[in-house]
């Protein structure tokens, strides 16, 4: 029996790499860094293909459907909440892509929207992954049988085939080769020094 939950957890680790990239990029842009157009293009491409088509596709087309057949309510927790977050993430990704296109065209007015989209995606995916790994996956391990996991394995392979058998690995390789946004030097960084909320030092 293939460990299907481990497959999804591995994909979470790959998505978390991109979440970290988005967090770092948002922070550097808040401190006056550049738009990093090429990096934004790769982030959007990865989240569209790997995050939505591959990972969310396996969850919605296979895992969630199978759990529903076992009596887990489609309109209850956690499935309805997770599907809702998938939809919200898609909307935020649309906003990020639109702001990125405008930023590359020289529209500096979208810079705040670009930063906000990045930060919103980071916040969403941090919470979403936690819910899946500490709520959804433990529940699935209690509800599903060995034959269910065999079924899921076949369905996961079907999702991969629809996207393209080499696309999954190509997306992982792309993220591993991405250049991190360069932090600003102290001379370039004009952001205020945060104060301690306790002693105001």
PDB file of C-alpha atoms in Angstrom, residues 16 121 161 199:
ATOM      1  CA  UNK A  16       5.933  25.731   1.877  1.00  0.00           C
ATOM      2  CA  UNK A 121      -1.374  34.011   0.378  1.00  0.00           C
ATOM      3  CA  UNK A 161      -1.315  12.031 -16.061  1.00  0.00           C
ATOM      4  CA  UNK A 199       9.788  47.906  27.208  1.00  0.00           C
TER       5      UNK A 199
END
